Coordinates of N, CA and C and ligand atoms in Angstrom, one line a residue:
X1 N 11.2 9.6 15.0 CA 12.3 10.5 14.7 C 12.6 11.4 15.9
X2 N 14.0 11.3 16.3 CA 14.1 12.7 17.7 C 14.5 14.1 17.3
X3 N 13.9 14.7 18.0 CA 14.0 16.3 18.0 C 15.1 16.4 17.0
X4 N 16.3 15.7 17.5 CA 18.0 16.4 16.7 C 17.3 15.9 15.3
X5 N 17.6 14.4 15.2 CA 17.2 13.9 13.7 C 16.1 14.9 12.9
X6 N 15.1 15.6 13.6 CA 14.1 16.1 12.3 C 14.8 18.0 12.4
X7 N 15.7 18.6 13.2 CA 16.2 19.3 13.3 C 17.6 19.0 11.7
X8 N 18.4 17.9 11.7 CA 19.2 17.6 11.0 C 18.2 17.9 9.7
X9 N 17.8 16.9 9.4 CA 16.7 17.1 8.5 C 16.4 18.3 8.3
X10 N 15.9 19.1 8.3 CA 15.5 20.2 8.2 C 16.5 20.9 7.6
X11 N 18.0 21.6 8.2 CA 18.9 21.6 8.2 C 20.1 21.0 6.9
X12 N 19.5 20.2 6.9 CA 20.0 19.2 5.0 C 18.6 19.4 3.9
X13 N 17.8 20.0 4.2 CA 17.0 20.9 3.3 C 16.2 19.4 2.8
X14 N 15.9 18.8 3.7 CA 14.9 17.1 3.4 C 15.8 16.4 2.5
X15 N 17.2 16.4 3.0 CA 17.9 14.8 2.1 C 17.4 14.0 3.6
X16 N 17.0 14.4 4.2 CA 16.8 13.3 5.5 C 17.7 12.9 6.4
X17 N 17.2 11.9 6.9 CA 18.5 11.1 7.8 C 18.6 9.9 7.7
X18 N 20.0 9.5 7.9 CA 20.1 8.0 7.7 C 20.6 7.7 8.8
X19 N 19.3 6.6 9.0 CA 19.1 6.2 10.7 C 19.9 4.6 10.7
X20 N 20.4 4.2 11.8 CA 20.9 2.8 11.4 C 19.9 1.4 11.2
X21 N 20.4 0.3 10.6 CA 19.3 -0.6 10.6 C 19.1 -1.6 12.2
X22 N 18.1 -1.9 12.6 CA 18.2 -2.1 13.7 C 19.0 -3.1 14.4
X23 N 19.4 -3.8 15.1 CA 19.7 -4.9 15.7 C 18.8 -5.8 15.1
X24 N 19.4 -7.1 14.5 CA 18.5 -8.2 14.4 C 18.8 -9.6 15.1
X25 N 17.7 -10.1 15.6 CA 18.0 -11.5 16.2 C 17.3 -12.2 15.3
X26 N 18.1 -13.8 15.4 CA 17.5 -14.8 14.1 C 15.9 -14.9 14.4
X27 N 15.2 -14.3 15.6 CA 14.0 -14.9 15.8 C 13.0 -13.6 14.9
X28 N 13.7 -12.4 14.9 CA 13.0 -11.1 13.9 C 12.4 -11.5 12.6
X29 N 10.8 -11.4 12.7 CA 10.2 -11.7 11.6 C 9.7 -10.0 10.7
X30 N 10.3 -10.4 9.1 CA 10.0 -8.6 8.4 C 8.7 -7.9 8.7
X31 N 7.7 -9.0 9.3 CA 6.2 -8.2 9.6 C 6.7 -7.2 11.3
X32 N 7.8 -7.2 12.2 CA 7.9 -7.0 13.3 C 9.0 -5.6 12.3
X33 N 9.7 -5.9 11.3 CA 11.0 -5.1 11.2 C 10.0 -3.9 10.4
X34 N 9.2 -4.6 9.5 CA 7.5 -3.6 8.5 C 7.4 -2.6 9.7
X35 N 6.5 -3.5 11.0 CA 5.8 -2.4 11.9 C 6.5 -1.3 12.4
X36 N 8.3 -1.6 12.9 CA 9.1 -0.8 13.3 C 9.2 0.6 12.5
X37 N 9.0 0.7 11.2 CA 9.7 1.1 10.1 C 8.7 2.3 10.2
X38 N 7.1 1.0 9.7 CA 5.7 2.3 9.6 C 5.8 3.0 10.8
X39 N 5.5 2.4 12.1 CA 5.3 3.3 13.2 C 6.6 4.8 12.9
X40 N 7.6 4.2 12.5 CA 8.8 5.8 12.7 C 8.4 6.6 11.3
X41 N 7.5 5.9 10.3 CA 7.0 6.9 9.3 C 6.1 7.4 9.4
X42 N 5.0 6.9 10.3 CA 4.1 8.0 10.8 C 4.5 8.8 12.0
X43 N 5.6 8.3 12.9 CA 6.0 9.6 13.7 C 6.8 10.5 13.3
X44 N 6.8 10.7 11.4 CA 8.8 11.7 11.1 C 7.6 12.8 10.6
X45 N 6.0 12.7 10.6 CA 5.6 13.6 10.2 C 5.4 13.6 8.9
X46 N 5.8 13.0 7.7 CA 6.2 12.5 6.3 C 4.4 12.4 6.0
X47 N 3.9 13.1 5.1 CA 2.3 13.0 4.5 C 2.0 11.6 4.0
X48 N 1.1 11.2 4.1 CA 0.3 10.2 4.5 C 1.6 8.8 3.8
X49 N 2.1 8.2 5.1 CA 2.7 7.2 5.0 C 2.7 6.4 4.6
X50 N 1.0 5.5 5.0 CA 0.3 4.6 4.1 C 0.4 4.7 3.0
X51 N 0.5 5.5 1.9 CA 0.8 5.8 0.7 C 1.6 4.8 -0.1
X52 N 1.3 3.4 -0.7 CA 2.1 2.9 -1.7 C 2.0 2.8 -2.9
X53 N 2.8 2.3 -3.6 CA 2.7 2.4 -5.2 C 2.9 0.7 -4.9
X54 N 2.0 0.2 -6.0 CA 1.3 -1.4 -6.3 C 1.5 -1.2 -7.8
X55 N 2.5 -2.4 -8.4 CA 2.6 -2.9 -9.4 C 2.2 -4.2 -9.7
X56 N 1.3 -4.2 -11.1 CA 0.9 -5.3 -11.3 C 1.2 -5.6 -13.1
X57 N 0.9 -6.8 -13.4 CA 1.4 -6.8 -14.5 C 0.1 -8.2 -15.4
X58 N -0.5 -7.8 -16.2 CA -1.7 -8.7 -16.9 C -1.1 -9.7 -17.5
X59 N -2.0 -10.1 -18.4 CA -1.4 -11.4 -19.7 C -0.7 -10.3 -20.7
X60 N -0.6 -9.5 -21.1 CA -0.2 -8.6 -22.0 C 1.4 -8.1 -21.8
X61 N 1.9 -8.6 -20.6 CA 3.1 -8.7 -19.8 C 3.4 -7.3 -19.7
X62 N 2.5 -6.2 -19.7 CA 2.8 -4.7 -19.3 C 2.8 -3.9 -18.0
X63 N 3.8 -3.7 -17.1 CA 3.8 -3.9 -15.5 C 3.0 -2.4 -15.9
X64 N 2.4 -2.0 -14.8 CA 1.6 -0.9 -14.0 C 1.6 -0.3 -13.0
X65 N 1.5 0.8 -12.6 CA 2.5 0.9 -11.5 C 1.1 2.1 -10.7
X66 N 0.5 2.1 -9.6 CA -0.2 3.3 -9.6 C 0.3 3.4 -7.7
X67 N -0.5 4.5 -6.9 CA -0.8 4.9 -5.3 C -1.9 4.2 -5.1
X68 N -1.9 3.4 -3.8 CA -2.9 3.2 -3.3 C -2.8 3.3 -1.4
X69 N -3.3 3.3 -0.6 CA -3.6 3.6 0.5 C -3.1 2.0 1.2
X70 N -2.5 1.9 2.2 CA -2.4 0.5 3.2 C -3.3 0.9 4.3
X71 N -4.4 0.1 4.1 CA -5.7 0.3 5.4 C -5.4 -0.8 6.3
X72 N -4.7 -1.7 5.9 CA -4.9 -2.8 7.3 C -3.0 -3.7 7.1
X73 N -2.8 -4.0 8.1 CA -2.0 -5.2 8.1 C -1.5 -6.0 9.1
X74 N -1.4 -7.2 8.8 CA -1.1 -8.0 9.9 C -0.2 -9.8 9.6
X75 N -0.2 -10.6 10.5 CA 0.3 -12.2 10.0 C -0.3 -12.0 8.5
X76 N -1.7 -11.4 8.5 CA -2.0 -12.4 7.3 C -1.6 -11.9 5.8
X77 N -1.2 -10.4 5.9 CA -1.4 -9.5 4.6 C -1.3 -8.2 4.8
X78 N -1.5 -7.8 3.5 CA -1.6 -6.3 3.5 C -2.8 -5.7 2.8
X79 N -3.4 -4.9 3.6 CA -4.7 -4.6 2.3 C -5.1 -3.3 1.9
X80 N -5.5 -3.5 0.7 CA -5.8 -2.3 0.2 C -7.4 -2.1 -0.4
X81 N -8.2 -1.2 -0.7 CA -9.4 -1.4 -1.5 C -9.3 -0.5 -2.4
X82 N -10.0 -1.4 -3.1 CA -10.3 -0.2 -4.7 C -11.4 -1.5 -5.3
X83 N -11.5 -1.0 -6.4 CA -12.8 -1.2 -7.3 C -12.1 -2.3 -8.1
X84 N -13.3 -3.6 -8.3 CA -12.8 -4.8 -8.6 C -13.3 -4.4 -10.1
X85 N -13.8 -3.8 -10.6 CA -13.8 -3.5 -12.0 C -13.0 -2.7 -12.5
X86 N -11.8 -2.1 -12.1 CA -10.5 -1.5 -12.4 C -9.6 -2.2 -12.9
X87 N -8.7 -1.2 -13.7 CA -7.5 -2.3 -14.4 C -7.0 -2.6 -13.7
X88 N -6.4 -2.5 -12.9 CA -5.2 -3.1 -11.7 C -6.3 -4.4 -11.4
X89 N -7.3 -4.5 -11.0 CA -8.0 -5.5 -10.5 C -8.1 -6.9 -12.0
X90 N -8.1 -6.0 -13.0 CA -8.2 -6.8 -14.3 C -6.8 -7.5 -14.7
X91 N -5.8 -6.8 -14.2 CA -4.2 -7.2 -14.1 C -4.5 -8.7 -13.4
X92 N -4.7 -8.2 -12.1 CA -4.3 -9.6 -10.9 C -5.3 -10.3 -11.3
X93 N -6.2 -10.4 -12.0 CA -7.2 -11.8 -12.1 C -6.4 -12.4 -13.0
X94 N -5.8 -11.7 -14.0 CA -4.9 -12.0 -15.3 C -3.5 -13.0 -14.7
X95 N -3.2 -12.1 -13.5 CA -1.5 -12.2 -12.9 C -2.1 -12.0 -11.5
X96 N -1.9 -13.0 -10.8 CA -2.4 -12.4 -9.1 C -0.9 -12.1 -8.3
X97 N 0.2 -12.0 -9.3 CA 1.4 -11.3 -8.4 C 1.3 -9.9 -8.6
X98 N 2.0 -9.6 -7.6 CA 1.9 -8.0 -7.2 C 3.3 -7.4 -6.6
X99 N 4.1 -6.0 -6.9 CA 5.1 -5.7 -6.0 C 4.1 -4.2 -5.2
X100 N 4.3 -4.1 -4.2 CA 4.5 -3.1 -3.4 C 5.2 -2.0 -2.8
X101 N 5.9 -1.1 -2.8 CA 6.8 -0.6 -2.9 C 6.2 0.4 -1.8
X102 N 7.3 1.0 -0.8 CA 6.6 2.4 0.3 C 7.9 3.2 -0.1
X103 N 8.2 4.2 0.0 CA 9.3 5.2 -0.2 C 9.1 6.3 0.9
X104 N 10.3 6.3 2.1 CA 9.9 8.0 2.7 C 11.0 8.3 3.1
X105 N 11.0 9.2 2.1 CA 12.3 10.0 1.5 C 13.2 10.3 2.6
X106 N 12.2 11.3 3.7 CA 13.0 11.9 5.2 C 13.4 11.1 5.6
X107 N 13.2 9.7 5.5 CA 13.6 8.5 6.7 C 15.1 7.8 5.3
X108 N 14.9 8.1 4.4 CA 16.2 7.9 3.4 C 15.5 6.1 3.4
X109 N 14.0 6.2 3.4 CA 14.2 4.7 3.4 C 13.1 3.7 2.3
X110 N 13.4 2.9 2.0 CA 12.4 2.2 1.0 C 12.1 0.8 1.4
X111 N 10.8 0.4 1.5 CA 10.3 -1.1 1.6 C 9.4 -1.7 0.5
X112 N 10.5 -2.8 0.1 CA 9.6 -3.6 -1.4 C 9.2 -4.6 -0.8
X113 N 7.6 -5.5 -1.0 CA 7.3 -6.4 -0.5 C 6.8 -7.3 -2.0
X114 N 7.0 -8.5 -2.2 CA 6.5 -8.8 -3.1 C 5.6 -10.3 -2.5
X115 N 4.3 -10.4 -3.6 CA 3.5 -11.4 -3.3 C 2.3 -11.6 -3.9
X116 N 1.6 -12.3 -3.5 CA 0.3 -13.1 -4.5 C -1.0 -12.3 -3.6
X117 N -2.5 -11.9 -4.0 CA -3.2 -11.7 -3.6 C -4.4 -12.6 -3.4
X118 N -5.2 -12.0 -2.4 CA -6.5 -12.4 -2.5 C -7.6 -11.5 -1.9
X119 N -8.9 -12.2 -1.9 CA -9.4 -10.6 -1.6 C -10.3 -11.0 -0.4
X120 N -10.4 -9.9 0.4 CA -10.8 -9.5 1.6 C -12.7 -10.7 1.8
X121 N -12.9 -10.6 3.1 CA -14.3 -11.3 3.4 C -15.3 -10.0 2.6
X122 N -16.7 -10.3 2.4 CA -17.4 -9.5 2.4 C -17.1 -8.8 3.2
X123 N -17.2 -9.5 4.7 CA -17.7 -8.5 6.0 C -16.8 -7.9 6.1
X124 N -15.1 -7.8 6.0 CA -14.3 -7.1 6.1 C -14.1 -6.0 5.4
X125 N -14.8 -6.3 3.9 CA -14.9 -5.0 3.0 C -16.0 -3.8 3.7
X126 N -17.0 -4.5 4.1 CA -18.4 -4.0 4.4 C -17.8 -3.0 5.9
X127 N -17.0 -3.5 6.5 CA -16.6 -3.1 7.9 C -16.3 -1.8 7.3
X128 N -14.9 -1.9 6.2 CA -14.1 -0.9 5.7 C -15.2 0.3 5.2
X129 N -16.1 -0.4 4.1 CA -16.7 0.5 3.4 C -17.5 1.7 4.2
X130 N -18.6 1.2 5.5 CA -19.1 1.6 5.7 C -17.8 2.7 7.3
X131 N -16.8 2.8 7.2 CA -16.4 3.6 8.3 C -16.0 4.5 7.1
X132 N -16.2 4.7 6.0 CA -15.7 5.5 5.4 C -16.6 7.0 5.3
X133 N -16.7 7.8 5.0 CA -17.4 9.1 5.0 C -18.6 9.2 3.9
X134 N -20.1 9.2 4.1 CA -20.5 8.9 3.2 C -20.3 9.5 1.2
X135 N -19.6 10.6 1.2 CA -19.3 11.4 0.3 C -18.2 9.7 -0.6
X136 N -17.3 9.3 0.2 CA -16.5 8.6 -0.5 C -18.0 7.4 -0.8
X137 N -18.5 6.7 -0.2 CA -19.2 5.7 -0.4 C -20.0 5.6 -1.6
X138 N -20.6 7.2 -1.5 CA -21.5 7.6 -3.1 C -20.4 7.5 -4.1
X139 N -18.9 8.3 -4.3 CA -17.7 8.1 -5.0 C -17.9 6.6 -5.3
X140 N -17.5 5.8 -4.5 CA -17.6 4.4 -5.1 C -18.2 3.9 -6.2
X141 N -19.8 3.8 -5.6 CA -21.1 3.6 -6.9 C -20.5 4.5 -7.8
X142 N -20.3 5.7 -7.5 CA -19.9 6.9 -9.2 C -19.6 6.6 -10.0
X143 N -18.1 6.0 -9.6 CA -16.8 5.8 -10.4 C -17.2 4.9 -11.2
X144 N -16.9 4.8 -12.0 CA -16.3 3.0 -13.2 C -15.1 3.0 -13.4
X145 N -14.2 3.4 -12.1 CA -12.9 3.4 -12.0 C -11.9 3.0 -13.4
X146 N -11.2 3.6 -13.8 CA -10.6 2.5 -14.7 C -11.3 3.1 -16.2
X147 N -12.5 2.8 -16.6 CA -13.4 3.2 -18.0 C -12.8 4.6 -18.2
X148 N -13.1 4.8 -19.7 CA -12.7 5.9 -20.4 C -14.2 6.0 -20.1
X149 N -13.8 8.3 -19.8 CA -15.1 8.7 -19.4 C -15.8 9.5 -21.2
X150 N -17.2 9.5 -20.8 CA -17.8 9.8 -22.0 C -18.1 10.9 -22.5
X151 N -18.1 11.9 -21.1 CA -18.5 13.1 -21.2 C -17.8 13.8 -19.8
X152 N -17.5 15.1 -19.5 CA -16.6 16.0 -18.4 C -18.1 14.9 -17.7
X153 N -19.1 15.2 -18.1 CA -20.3 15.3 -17.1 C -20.8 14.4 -15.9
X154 N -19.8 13.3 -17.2 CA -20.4 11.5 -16.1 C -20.5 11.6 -15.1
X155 N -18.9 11.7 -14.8 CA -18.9 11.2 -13.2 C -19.9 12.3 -11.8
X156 N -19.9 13.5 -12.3 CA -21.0 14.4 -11.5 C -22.6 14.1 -11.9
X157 N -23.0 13.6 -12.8 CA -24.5 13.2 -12.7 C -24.6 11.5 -11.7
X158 N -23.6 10.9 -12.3 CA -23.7 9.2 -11.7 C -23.7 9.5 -10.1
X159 N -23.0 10.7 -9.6 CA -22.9 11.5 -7.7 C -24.3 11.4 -7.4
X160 N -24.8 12.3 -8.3 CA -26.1 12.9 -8.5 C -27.2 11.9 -8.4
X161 N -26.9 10.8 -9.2 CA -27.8 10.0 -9.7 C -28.1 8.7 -7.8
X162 N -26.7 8.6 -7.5 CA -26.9 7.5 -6.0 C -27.1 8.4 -5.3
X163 N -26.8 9.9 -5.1 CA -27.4 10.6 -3.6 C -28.8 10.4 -3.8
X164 N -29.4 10.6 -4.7 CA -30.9 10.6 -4.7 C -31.1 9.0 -4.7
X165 N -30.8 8.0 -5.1 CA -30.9 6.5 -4.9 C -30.9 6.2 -3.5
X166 N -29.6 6.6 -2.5 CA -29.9 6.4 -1.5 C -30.2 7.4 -0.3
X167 N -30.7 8.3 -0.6 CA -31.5 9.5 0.1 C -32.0 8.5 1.4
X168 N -31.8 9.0 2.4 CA -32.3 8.5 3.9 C -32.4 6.7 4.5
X169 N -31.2 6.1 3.3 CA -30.9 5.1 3.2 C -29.2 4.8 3.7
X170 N -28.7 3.7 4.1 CA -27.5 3.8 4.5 C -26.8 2.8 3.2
X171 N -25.7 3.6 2.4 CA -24.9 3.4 1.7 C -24.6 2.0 1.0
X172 N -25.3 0.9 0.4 CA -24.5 -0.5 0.8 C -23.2 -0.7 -0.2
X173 N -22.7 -2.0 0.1 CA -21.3 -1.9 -0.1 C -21.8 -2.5 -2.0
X174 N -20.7 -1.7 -2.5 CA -21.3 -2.3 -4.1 C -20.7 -3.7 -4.3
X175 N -21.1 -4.4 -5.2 CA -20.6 -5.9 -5.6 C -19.2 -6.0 -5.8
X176 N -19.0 -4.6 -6.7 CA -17.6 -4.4 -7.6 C -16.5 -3.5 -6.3
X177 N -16.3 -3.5 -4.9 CA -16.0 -2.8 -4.5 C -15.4 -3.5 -3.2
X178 N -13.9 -3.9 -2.7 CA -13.7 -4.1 -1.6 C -12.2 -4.5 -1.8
X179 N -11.8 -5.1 -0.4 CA -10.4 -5.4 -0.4 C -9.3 -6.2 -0.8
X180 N -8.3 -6.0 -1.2 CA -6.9 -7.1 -1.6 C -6.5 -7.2 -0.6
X181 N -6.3 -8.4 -0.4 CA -4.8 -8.8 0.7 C -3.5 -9.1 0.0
X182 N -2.6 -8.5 0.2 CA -1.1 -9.3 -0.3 C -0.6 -9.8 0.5
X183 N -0.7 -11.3 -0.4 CA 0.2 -12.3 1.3 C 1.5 -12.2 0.5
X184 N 2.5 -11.5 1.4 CA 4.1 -11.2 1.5 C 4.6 -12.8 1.2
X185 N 5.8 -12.9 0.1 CA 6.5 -14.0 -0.1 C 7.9 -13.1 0.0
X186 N 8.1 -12.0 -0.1 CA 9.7 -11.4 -0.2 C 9.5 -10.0 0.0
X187 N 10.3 -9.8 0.9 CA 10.3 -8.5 1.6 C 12.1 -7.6 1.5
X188 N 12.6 -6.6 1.1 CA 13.1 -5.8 0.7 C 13.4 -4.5 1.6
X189 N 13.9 -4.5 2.8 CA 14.4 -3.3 3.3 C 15.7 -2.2 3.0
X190 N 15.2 -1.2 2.5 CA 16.4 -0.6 2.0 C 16.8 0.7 2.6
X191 N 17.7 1.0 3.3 CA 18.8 2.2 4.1 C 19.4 3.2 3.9
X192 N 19.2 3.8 3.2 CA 20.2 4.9 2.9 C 21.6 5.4 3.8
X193 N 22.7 5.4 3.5 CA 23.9 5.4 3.9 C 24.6 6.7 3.0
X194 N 25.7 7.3 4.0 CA 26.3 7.7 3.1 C 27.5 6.8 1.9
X195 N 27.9 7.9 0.7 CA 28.7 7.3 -0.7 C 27.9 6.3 -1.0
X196 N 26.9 6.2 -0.7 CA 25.5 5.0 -1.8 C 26.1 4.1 -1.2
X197 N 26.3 3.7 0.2 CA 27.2 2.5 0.6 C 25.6 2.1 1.6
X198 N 24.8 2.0 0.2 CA 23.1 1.7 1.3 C 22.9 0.5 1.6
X199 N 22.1 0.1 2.5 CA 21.7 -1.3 3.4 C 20.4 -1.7 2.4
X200 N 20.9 -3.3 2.0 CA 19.2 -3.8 1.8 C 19.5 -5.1 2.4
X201 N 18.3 -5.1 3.1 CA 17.8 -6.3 4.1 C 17.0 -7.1 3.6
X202 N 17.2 -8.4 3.4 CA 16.1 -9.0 2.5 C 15.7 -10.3 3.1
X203 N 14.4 -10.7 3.1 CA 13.9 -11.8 3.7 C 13.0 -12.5 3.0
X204 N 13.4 -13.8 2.4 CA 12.6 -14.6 1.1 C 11.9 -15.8 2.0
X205 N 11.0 -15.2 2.0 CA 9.9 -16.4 2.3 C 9.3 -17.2 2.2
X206 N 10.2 -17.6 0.8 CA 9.2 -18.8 -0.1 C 9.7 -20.3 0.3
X207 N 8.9 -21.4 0.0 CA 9.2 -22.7 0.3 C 8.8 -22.9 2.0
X208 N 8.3 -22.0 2.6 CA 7.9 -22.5 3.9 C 9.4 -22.2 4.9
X209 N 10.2 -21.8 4.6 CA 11.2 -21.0 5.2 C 11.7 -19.9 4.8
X210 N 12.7 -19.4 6.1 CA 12.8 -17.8 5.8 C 14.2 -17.8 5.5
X211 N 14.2 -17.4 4.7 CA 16.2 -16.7 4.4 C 16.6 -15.2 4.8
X212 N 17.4 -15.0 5.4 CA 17.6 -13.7 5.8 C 19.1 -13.4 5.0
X213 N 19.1 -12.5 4.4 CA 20.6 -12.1 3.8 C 20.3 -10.6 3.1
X214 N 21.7 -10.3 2.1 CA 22.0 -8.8 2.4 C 22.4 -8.5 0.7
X215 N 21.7 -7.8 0.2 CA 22.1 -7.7 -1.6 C 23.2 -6.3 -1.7
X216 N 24.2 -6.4 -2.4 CA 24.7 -5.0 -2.6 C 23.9 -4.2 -3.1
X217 N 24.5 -2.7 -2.8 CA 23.2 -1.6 -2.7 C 23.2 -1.4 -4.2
Ligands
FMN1 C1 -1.9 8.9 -2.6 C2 -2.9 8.2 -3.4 C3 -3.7 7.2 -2.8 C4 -4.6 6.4 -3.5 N1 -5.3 5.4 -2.9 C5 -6.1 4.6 -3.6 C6 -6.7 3.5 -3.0 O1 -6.5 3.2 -1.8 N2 -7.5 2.7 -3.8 C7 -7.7 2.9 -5.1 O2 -8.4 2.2 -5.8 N3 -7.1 4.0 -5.7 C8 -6.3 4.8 -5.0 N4 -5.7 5.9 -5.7 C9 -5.9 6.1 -7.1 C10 -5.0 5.1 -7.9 O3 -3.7 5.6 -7.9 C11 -5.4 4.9 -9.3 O4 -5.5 6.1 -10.0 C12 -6.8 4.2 -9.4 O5 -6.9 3.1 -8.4 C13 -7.0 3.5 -10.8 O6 -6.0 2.7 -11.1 P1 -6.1 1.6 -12.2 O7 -6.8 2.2 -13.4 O8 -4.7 1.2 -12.5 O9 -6.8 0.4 -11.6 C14 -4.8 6.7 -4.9 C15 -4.0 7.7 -5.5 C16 -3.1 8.4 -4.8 C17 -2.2 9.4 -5.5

C-alpha cells in the first residue's frame, strides 16, 4: 500500500481503499495473483494476515466455520496445523472438502479458495512443530483440542503435567498433531469497488484445466 493509499484510509476512518484488479495475461496462474494479494496484506499493516477462517462440513452436513493461521504455501497447497484429534479434523476425515476464506478489510478485499485436503509429511510437521516456542509445543500435548473440558483446572495441570515429562528433554512432535494441505480446485478473488459495482475474479481448476471468468458482484 503507498503512503497516499494508507493516508486515504485512514482519512475514510478504515472503509479502506479500493485498489484496481491487476492486469491479467492468459499465462497468470491464482497461486501468482494469491502471492500478489498476501505480500500487499502484509505490507497495508492489517494484523496478522495469515489469519483465515476454514470451513468444513462432516457426515452430519453441518458447515463449521473457525480462524486458523496459513504457515506455508506453494504449487502444492496451503497449510495449516492444528490437532488431528479436533473437530474440524473429525469434519474432513468425514468430508475432506474444505472452503477457505482470507478477508482484509483495508485492502476492501476477499479471497475464497476452495479444495480437498491432505496432510502434511511427518517431517514437515516435525520441522513446523519444533520452530515453534517451546510454551506452544507443551500447549499442544495440553490441549484435547475440541473435548469438552472437565474441570477450569484441566487444561493448567495437563501444562503442568508435560513440563515436568519433558524437563531437560526436547519437546517431540505428538502423534495427534501436525499439518493440512489444501490442494486449491477454485479460487475466488473479490474487489471492492465503488455502488457495490465489486470485482470477482474466479479461476476453476477442476478437470485438469483452468477457466478464468468474472461472476456478478
Ligand atoms: C486468529 C486465530 C488463529 C488461529 N489459528 C489456529 C491454528 O493455526 N490452528 C488451530 O488448530 N487453531 C487455531 N485457532 C483456534 C481455532 O479457531 C479453533 O478454536 C480451534 O482450532 C478448534 O476448532 P475446532 O473445534 O473446530 O476443531 C485460531 C484462532 C484464531 C482466532
Amino acid at each position: 500500500m503507498t503512503f497516499l493509499e494508507k493516508l486515504r484510509c485512514l482519512f475514510t476512518f478504515g472503509q479502506g481503499v479500493a485498489l484496481p484488479m491487476p492486469e491479467l495475461d492468459e499465462d497468470t496462474t491464482p497461486l501468482e495473483l494469491f502471492t500478489k494479494w498476501f505480500n500487499e496484506a502484509n505490507q497495508s499493516g492489517v494484523l496478522l494476515p495469515e489469519a483465515m477462517s476454514i470451513s468444513t462440513c462432516g457426515a452430519d452436513g453441518q458447515p463449521r466455520s473457525r480462524m486458523v493461521l496459513l504457515k506455508e504455501f506453494d504449487e502444492q497447497g496451503f497449510v495449516f496445523y492444528t490437532n488431528y484429534s479436533s473437530d474440524k479434523h473429525q469434519q474432513l476425515t468425514e468430508n475432506a472438502k474444505i472452503s477457505i476464506l482470507f478477508h482484509w478489510g483495508v485492502l476492501q478485499r476477499q479471497i475464497r479458495i476452495e479444495g480437498s485436503i491432505e496432510h502434511t509429511s511427518k517431517s514437515q510437521s516435525e520441522k513446523y512443530f519444533h520452530s515453534r516456542d517451546r510454551g506452544s509445543q507443551i500447549g499442544a500435548w495440553a490441549s484435547h483440542q475440541s473435548q469438552v473440558m472437565t474441570s477450569d483446572d484441566e487444561l493448567k495441570e495437563n501444562v503442568k503435567h508435560f513440563t515436568e515429562k519433558f524437563k531437560g528433554k526436547d519437546v517431540p512432535l505428538p502423534d495427534f498433531w501436525g499439518g493440512i494441505r489444501v490442494i486449491p480446485h477454485y479460487f475466488e478473488f473479490w474487489q471492492g469497488r465503488a455502488s457495490r459495482l465489486h470485482d470477482r475474479l474466479c479461476f476453476d481448476l477442476k478437470n485438469n484445466e483452468t477457466k478464468i471468468f468474472k461472476r456478478h458482484p
